[in-house]
Coordinates of C-alpha atoms in Angstrom, one line a residue:
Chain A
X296 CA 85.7 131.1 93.4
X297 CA 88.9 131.4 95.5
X298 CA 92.2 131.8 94.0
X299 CA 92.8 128.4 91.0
X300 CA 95.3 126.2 92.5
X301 CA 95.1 124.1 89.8
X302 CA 94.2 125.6 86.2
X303 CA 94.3 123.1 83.5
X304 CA 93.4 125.0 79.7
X305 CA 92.7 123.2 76.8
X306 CA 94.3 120.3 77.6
X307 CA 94.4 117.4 75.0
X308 CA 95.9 113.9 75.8
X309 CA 96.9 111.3 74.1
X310 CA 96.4 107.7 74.1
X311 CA 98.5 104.9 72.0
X312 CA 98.6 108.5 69.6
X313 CA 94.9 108.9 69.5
X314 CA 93.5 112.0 71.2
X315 CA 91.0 110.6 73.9
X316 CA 90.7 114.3 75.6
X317 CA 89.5 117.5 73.8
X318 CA 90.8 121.0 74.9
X319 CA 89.3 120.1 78.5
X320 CA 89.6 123.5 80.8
X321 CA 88.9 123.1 84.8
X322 CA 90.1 124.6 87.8
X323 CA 90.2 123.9 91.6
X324 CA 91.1 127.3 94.0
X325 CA 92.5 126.5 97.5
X326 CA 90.4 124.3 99.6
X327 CA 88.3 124.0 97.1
X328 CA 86.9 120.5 96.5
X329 CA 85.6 119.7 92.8
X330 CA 84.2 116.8 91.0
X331 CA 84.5 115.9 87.1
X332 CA 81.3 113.7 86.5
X333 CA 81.2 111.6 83.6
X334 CA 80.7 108.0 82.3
X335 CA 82.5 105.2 82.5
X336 CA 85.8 106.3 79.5
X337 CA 84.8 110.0 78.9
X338 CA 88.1 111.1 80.0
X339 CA 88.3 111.2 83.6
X340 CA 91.2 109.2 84.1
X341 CA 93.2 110.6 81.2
X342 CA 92.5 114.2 82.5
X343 CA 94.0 113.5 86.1
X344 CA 96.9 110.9 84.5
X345 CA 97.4 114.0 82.0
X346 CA 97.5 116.1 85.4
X347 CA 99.8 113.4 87.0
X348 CA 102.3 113.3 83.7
X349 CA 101.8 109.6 83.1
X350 CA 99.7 110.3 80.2
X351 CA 101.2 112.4 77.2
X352 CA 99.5 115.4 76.0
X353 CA 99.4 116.7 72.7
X354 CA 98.4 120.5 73.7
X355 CA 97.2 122.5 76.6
X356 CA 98.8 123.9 79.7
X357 CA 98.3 122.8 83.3
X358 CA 99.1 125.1 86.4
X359 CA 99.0 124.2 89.6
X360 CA 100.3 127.1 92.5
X361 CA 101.1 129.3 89.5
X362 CA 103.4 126.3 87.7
X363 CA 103.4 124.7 84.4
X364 CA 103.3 121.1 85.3
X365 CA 104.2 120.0 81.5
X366 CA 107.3 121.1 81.3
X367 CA 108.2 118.9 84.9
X368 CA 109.2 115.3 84.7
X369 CA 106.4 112.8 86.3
X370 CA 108.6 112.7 89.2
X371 CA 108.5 116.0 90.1
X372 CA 104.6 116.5 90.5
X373 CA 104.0 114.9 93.4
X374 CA 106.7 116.6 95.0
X375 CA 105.0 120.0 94.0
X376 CA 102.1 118.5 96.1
X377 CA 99.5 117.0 94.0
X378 CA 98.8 113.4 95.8
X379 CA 97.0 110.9 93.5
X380 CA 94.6 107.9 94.2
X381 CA 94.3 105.9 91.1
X382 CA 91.3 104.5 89.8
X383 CA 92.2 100.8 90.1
X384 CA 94.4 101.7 93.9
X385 CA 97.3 100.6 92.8
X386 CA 99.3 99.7 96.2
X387 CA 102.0 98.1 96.5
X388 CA 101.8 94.7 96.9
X389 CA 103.6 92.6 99.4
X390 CA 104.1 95.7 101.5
X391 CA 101.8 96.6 104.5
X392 CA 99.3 99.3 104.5
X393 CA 101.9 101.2 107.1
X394 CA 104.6 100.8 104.8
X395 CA 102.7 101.9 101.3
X396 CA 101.9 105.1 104.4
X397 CA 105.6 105.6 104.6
X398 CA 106.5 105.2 100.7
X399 CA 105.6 108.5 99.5
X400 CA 107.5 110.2 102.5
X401 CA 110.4 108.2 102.1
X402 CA 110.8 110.0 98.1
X403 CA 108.9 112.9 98.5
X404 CA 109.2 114.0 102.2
X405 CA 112.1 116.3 101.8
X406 CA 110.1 118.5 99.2
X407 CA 107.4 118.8 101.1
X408 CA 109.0 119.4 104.1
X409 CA 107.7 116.8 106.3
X410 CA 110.0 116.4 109.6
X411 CA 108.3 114.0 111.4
X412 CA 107.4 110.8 109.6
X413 CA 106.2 109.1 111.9
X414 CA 103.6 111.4 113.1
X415 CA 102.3 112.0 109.7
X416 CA 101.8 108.2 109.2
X417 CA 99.9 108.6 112.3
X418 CA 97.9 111.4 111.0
X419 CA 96.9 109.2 108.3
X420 CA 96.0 106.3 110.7
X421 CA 93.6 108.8 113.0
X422 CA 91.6 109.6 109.9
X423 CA 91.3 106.4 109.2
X424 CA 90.2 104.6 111.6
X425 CA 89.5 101.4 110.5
X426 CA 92.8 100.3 109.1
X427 CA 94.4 101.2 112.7
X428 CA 94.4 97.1 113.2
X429 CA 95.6 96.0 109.8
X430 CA 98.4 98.4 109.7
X431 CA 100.9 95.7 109.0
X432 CA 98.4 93.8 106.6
X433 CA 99.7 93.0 103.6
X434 CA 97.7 95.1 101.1
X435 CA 96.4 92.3 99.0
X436 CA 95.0 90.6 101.8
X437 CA 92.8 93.6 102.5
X438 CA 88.6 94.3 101.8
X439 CA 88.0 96.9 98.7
X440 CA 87.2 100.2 101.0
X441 CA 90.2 99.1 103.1
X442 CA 92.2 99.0 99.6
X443 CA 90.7 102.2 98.6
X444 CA 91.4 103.9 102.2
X445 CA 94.6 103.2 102.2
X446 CA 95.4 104.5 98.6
X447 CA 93.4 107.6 99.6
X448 CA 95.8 107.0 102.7
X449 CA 99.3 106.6 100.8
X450 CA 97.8 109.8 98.6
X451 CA 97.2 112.3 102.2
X452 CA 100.8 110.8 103.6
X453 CA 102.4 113.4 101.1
X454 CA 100.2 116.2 102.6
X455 CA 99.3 117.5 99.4
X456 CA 97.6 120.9 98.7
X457 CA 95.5 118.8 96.1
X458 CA 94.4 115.5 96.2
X459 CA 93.0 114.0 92.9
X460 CA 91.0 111.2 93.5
X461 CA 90.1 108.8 90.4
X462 CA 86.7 106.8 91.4
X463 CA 87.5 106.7 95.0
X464 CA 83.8 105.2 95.4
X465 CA 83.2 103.0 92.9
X466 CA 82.8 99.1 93.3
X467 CA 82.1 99.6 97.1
X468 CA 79.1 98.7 98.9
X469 CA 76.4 101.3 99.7
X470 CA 77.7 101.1 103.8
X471 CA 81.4 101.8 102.4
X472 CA 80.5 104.2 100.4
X473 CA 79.0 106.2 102.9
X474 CA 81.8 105.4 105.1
X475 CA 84.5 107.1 102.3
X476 CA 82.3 109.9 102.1
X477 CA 83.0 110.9 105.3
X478 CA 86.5 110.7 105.3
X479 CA 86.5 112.2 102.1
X480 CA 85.0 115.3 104.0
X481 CA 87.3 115.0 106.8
X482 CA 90.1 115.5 104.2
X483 CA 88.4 118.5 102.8
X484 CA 87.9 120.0 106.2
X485 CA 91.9 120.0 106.8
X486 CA 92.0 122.7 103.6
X487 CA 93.0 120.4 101.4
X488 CA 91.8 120.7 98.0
X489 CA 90.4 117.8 96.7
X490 CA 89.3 116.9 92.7
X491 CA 87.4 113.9 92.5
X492 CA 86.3 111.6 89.7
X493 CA 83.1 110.1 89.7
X494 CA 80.9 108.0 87.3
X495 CA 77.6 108.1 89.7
X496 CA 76.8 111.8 90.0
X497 CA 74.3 111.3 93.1
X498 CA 77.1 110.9 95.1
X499 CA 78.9 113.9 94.1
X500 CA 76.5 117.0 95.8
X501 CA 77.4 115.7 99.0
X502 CA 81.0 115.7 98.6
X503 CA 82.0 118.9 96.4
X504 CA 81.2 122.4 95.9
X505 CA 81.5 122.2 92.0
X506 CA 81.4 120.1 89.4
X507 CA 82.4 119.6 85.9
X508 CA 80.4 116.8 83.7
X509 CA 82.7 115.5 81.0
X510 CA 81.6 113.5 78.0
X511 CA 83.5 111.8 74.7
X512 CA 86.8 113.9 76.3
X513 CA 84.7 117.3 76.5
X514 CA 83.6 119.5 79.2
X515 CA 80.2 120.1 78.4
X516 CA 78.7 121.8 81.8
X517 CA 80.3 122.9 84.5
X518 CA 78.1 124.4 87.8
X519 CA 76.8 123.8 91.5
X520 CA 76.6 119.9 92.0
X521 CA 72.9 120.1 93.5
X522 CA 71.4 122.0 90.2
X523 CA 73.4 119.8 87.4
X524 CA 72.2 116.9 89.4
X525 CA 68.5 117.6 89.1
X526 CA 68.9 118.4 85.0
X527 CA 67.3 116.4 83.3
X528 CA 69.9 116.5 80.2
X529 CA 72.7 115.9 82.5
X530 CA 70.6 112.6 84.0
X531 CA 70.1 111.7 80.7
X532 CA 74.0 111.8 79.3
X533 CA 74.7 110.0 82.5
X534 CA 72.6 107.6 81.5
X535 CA 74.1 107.1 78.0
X536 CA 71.8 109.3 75.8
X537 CA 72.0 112.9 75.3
X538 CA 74.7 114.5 73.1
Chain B
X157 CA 131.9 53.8 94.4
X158 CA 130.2 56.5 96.1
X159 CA 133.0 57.3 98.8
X160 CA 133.6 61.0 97.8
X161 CA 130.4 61.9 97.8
X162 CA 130.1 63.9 100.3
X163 CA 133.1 65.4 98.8
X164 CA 131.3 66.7 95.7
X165 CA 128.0 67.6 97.6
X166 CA 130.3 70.0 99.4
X167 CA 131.9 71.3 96.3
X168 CA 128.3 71.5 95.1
X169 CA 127.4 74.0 97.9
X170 CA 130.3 75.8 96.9
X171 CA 129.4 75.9 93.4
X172 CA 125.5 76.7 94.3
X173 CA 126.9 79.7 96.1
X174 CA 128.9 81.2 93.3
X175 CA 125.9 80.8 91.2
X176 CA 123.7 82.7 93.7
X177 CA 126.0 85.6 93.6
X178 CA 125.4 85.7 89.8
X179 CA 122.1 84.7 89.5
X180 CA 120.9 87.3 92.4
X181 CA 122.0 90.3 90.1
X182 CA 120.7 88.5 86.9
X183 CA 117.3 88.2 88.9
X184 CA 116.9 91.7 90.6
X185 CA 117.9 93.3 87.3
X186 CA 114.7 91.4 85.4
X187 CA 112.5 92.0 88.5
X188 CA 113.1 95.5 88.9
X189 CA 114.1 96.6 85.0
X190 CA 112.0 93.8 82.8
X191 CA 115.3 93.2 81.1
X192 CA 117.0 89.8 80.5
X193 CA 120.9 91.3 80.5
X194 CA 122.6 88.4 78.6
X195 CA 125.5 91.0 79.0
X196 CA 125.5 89.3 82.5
X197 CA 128.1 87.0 81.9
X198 CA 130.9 89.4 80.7
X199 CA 130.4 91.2 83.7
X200 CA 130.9 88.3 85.4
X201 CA 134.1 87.6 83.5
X202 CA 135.1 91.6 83.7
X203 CA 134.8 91.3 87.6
X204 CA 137.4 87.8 87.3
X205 CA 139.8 90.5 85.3
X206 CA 139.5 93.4 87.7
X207 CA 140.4 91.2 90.5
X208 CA 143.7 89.7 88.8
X209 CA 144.4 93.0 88.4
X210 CA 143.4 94.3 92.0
X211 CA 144.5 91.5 93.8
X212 CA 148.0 91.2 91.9
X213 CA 148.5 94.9 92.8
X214 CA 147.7 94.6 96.6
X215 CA 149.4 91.2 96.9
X216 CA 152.3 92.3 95.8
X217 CA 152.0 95.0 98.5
X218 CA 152.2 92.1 101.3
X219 CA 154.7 89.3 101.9
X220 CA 154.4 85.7 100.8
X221 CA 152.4 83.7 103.2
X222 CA 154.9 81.3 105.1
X223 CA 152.7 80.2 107.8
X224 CA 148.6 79.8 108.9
X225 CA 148.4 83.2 110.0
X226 CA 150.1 85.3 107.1
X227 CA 148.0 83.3 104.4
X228 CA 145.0 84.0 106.3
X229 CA 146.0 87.7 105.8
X230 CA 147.1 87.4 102.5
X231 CA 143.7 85.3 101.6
X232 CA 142.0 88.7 103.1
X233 CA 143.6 90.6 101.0
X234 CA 142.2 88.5 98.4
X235 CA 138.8 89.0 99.5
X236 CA 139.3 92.7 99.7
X237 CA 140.3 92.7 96.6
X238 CA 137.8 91.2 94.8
X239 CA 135.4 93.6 96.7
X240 CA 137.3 96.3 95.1
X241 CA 137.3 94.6 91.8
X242 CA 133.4 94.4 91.9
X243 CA 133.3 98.1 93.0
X244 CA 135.0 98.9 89.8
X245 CA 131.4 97.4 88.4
X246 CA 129.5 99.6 90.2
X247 CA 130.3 102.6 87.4
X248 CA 130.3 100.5 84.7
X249 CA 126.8 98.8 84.9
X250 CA 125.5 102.5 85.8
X251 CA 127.0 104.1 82.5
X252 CA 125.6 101.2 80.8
X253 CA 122.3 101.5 81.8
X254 CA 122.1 105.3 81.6
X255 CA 123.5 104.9 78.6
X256 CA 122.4 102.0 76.0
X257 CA 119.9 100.1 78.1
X258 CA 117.8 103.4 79.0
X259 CA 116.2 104.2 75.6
X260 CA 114.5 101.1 74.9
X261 CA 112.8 100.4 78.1
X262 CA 110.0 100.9 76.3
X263 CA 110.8 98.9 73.4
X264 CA 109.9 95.3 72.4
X265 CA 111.8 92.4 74.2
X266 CA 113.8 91.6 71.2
X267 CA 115.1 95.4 71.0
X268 CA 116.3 94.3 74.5
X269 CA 118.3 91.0 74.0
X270 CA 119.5 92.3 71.0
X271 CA 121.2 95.4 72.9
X272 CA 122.4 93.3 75.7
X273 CA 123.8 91.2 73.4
X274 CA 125.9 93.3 71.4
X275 CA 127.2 95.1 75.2
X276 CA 127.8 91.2 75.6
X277 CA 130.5 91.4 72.3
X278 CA 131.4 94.8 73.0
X279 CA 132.3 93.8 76.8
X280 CA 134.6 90.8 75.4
X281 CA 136.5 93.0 73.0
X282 CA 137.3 95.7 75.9
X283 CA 138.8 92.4 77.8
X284 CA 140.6 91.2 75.4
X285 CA 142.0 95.3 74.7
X286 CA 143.0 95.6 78.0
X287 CA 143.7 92.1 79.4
X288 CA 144.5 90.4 75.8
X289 CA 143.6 87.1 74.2
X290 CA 144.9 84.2 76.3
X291 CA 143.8 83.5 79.7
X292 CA 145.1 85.0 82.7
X293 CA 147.4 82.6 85.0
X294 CA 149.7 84.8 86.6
X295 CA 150.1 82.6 90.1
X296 CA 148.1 85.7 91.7
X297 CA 146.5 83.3 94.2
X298 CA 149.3 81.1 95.2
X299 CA 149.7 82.2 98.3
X300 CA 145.9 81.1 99.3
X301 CA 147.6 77.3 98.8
X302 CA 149.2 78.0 102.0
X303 CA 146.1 78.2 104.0
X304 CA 145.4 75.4 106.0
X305 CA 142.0 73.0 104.9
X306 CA 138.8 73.3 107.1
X307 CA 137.4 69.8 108.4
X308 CA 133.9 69.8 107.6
X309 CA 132.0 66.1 108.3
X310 CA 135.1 64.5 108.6
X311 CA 136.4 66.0 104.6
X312 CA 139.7 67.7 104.4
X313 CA 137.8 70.7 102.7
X314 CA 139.3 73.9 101.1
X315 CA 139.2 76.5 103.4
X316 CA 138.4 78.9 100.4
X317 CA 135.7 77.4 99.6
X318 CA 134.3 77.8 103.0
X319 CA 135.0 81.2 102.9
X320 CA 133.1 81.6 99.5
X321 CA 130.4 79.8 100.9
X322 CA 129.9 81.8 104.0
X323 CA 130.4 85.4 101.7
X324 CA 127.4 83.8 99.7
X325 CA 125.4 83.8 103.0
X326 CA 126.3 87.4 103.7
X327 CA 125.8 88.2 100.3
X328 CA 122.1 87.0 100.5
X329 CA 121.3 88.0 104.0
X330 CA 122.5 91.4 103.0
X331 CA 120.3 91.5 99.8
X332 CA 117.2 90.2 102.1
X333 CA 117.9 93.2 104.7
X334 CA 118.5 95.7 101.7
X335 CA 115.0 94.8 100.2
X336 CA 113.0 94.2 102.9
X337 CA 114.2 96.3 105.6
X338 CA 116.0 99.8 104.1
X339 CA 113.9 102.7 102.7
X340 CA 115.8 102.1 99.1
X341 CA 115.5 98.9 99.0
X342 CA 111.6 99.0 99.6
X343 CA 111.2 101.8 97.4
X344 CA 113.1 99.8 94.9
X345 CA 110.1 96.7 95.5
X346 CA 107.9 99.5 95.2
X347 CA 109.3 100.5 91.6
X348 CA 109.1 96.7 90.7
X349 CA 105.9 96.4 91.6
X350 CA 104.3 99.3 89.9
X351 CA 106.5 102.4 88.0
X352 CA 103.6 104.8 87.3
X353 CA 102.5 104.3 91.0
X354 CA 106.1 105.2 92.0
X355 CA 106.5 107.8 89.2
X356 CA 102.7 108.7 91.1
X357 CA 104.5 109.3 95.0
X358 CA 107.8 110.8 93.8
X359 CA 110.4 108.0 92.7
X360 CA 112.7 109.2 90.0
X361 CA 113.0 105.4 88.3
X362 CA 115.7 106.8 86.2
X363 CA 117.9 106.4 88.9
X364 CA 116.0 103.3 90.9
X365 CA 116.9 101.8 87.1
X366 CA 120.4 102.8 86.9
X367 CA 120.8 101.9 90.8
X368 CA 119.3 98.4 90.3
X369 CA 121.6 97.8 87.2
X370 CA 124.7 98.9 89.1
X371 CA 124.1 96.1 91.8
X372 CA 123.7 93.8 89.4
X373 CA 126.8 94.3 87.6
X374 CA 128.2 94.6 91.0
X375 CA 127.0 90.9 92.3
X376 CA 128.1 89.8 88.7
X377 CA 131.5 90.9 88.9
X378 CA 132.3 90.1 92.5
X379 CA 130.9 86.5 91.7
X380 CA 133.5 86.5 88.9
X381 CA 136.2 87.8 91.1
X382 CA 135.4 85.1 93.9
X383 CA 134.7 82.1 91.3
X384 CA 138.4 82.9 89.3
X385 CA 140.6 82.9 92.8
X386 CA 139.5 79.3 92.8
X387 CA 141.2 77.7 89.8
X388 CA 143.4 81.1 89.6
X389 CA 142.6 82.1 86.1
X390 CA 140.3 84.2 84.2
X391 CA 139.6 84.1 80.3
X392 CA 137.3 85.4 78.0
X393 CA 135.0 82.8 77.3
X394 CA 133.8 82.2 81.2
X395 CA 130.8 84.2 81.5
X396 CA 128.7 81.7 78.8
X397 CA 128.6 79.0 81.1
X398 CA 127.6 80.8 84.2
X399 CA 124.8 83.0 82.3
X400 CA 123.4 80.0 80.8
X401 CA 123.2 78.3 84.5
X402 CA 122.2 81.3 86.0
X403 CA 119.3 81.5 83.5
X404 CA 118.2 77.9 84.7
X405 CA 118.7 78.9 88.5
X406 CA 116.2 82.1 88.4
X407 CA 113.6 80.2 85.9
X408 CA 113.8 77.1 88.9
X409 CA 113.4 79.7 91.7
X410 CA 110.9 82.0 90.1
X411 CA 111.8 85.1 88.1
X412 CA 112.6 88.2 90.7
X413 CA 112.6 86.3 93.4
X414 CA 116.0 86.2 95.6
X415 CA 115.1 83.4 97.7
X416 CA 114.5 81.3 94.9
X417 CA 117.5 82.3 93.4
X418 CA 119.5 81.1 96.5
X419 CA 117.4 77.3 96.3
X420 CA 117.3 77.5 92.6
X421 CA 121.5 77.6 92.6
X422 CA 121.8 75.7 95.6
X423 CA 119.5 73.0 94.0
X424 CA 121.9 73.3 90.3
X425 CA 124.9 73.4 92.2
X426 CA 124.5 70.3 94.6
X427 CA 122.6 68.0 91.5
X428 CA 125.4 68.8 88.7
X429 CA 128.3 68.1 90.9
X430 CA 127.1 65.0 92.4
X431 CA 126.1 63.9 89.4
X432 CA 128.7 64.5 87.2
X433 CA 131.7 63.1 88.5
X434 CA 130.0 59.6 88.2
X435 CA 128.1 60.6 85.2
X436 CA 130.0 62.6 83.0
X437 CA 127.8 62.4 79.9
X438 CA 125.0 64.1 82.3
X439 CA 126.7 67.4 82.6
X440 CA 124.8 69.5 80.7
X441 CA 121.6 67.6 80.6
X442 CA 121.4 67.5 84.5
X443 CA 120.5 71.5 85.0
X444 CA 118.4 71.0 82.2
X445 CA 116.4 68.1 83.8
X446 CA 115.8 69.7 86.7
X447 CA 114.0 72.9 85.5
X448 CA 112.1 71.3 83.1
X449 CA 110.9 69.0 86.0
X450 CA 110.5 71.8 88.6
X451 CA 108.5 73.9 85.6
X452 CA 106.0 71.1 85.2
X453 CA 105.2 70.9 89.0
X454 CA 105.4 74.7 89.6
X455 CA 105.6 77.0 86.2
X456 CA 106.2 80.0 88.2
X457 CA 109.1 78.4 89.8
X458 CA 109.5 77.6 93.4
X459 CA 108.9 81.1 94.4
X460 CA 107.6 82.8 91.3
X461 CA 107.1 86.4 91.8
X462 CA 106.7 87.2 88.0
X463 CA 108.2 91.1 87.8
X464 CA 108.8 91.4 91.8
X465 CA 111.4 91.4 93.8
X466 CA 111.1 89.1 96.9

């Protein structure tokens, strides 16, 4: 594996107190793009809000471009250059899809040394294609890939070395999905690292080089996508049984 | 019977327009922060102290108006004044924030009224500290007695009041421009709308927070300044009326939302002083009235935006 970009080591979050993450260790190298596979509340989200500082941790250490990232406020992380798609997108309502573009420029563009606003909101645009005409669409009045594009969207208009991705597919229909896929490639053909989350591990080989598969807050395999896929104990935990 | 009424619907516009100025910094605090300020008020009645202060200082600096044109620059200095005054708000709603109504964000609403009400008594005793006990009527505002009325509709109307009205339509078109058009202002919508998400693309909300309280101490303030040049005095007790009606003006025009504030007062403002002059016993019901009757056609309020600023 190339160089860990990000190296999060026994990381343990906390929910409402209550741990819901158990020393979870992963890492994504540069240009890397990695999945963590796991059922619907096995810890996904609370690993990459853990990641993202809006969920608090009760132990571990998280590194990204040699950095602790616990010891930065929230704020900071994006700036660093970690852009985030939540699970539930999360726009900003009211506000058109070229405006939640412009947002994270607008508080983060200094620190990541973006000049030219305007032709990164372009940039963003070109790679997605389809929300070209509903640029000044409010963003509740738009389809659910078009909602999940442009978080993906309002995510790449940081230009982030990583982009962590929280069930970017999930809830869409079979053609979207296919569609996100692609773009999702095209984002990890720019050299952009790219974690993903993902509750449906067939989609995951297609995407990623690696993959993690989480379960009750644990890593419990870690490998290439195409093998783990094919394992029958894997299927089986995916499925709800297994340990 | 009904002679003058056009007379008080004027004065009702007037009134409407004051209230906006209040209510709009009442209203983007809750949108943006979550937090009723019932310290609003004081504010209010701080920025009415300020500008006897400001405004005796710089009038004194000028000569007493003895024609059209010299009131008309004395009744600028007035206005510049109370600008100033509601500057001097612009520090003291920032400590505040940053430094009583910070930690408990995350605490339960009562936490929060309870806070705001104590900065509420804490606010009164720095006024009457520094101002004392007994209302202000120093003559300050004389002078504006000089300028000639306005004819509006055929009414010999108060060309203050015309002023006041027309600042209340800057006052709102700037607020419009600021939210919807400038980078802060969006990225302040943004911050209503969702603080992880913001937290999530860079936004320090420590300082949208203390920003957003700021401006609202600011709008309080320079509505106090503006509403106490009118009678031409300023006491401690004047903020409770105000807060109370603002309350009723943002619940009528939807909680966060700036244009129904602007209705919301405008629709208090016009209905209690038409009313009241012919129905006295009706003063405090009227307000009263009309929320609960715009609540039972609309809950949200004309433009409920629950937690948004719009």
């Amino acid at each position: 594996m190339s160089d860990p970009l990000l190296e999060v080591s026994n990381l343990t979050a906390t929910v409402a107190g209550f741990e819901v993450t158990h020393g979870i260790d992963l890492e994504v190298g540069e240009g890397e793009a990695v999945a963590l596979v796991g059922r619907n509340g096995a810890g996904k989200t609370s690993t990459f809000r853990s990641i993202m500082g809006l969920t608090p941790i009760a132990g571990g250490s998280i590194r990204f471009d040699g950095e602790e990232l616990t010891d930065l406020r929230s704020e900071l992380i994006p700036k660093r250059g970690i852009g985030y798609q939540p699970e539930g997108r999360d726009l900003f309502t009211g506000m058109t899809v070229e405006e939640n573009f412009r947002l994270p420029i607008w508080t983060a563009g200094d620190a990541r040394g973006i000049d030219d606003e305007d032709a990164v909101v372009e940039d963003v645009f070109d790679l997605f294609t389809e929300l070209e005409n509903r640029r000044d669409a409010e963003v509740q009045n738009l389809s659910g890939g078009q909602g999940k594009m442009t978080a993906i969207g309002r995510a790449l208009a940081l230009q982030p070395d990583l982009l962590i991705l929280d069930e970017p597919l999930e809830g869409l229909a079979p053609v979207v999905v296919e569609n996100l896929k692609s773009y999702i490639r095209e984002i990890i053909d720019r050299d952009i690292s790219v974690l993903v989350a993902e509750s449906n591990a067939s989609h995951v080989p297609e995407i990623v080089d690696r993959m993690y598969v989480i379960e009750r807050g644990e890593i419990v395999d870690s490998g290439d996508p195409d093998d783990l896929v094919q394992d029958e104990e894997i299927q089986l935990l995916m499925q709800g049984g297994g340990t | 019977m009904f002679e003058s009424l056009p007379y008080h619907a004027l004065n009702g516009v007037y009134y409407g327009f004051i209230l906006f100025m209040i209510a709009a910094g009442l209203t983007i605090v809750f949108g943006v922060l979550g937090v009723l300020n019932l310290a609003h008020g004081e504010l209010y009645a701080f920025g009415a102290f300020v500008a006897f202060s400001i405004v005796g200082y710089l009038t004194g600096l000028v000569a007493e108006p003895t024609g059209p044109v010299t009131a008309l620059i004395f009744g600028a200095v007035v206005l510049v004044g109370s600008l100033a005054a509601a500057a001097v708000l612009l520090p003291v709603g920032a400590t505040l924030e940053a430094a009583f109504v910070r930690p408990i964000y995350d605490r339960d609403d009562v936490y929060q009224l309870l806070l705001t009400y104590a900065l509420l008594l804490i606010l009164t005793d720095v006024m009457k500290f520094v101002w004392g006990a007994k209302p202000l009527d120093v003559g300050v505002y004389d002078g504006l007695n000089a300028i000639p009325t306005t004819e509006l509709f055929g009414i010999d109307y108060p060309t203050y009041n015309v002023v006041v009205v027309a600042v209340g339509l800057v006052v709102f078109g700037w607020l419009v421009w600021f939210f919807d058009r400038t980078k802060t202002g969006r990225i302040v919508r943004a911050t209503a709308i969702d603080r992880e998400m913001a937290t999530a693309i860079g936004v320090s909300t420590d300082r949208i927070f203390t920003l957003v309280f700021a401006m609202g101490a600011f709008f309080a303030g320079f509505g106090g300044a503006m509403v106490s040049i009118g009678p031409g005095s300023a006491y401690l007790e004047m903020g409770l009326s105000p807060l109370v009606l603002s309350f009723v003006v943002i619940v009528i025009g939807g909680l966060g939302s700036l244009r129904g504030a602007l209705v919301g007062a405008l629709l208090v403002g016009v209905t209690t002083q038409v009313v009241t002059p012919y129905y006295s016993e009706l003063e405090l019901a009227v307000p009263f009235v009309l929320m609960v009757v715009v609540l039972l056609v609309r809950p949200e309020g004309l433009y409920g935006t629950w937690g948004e600023i719009e």
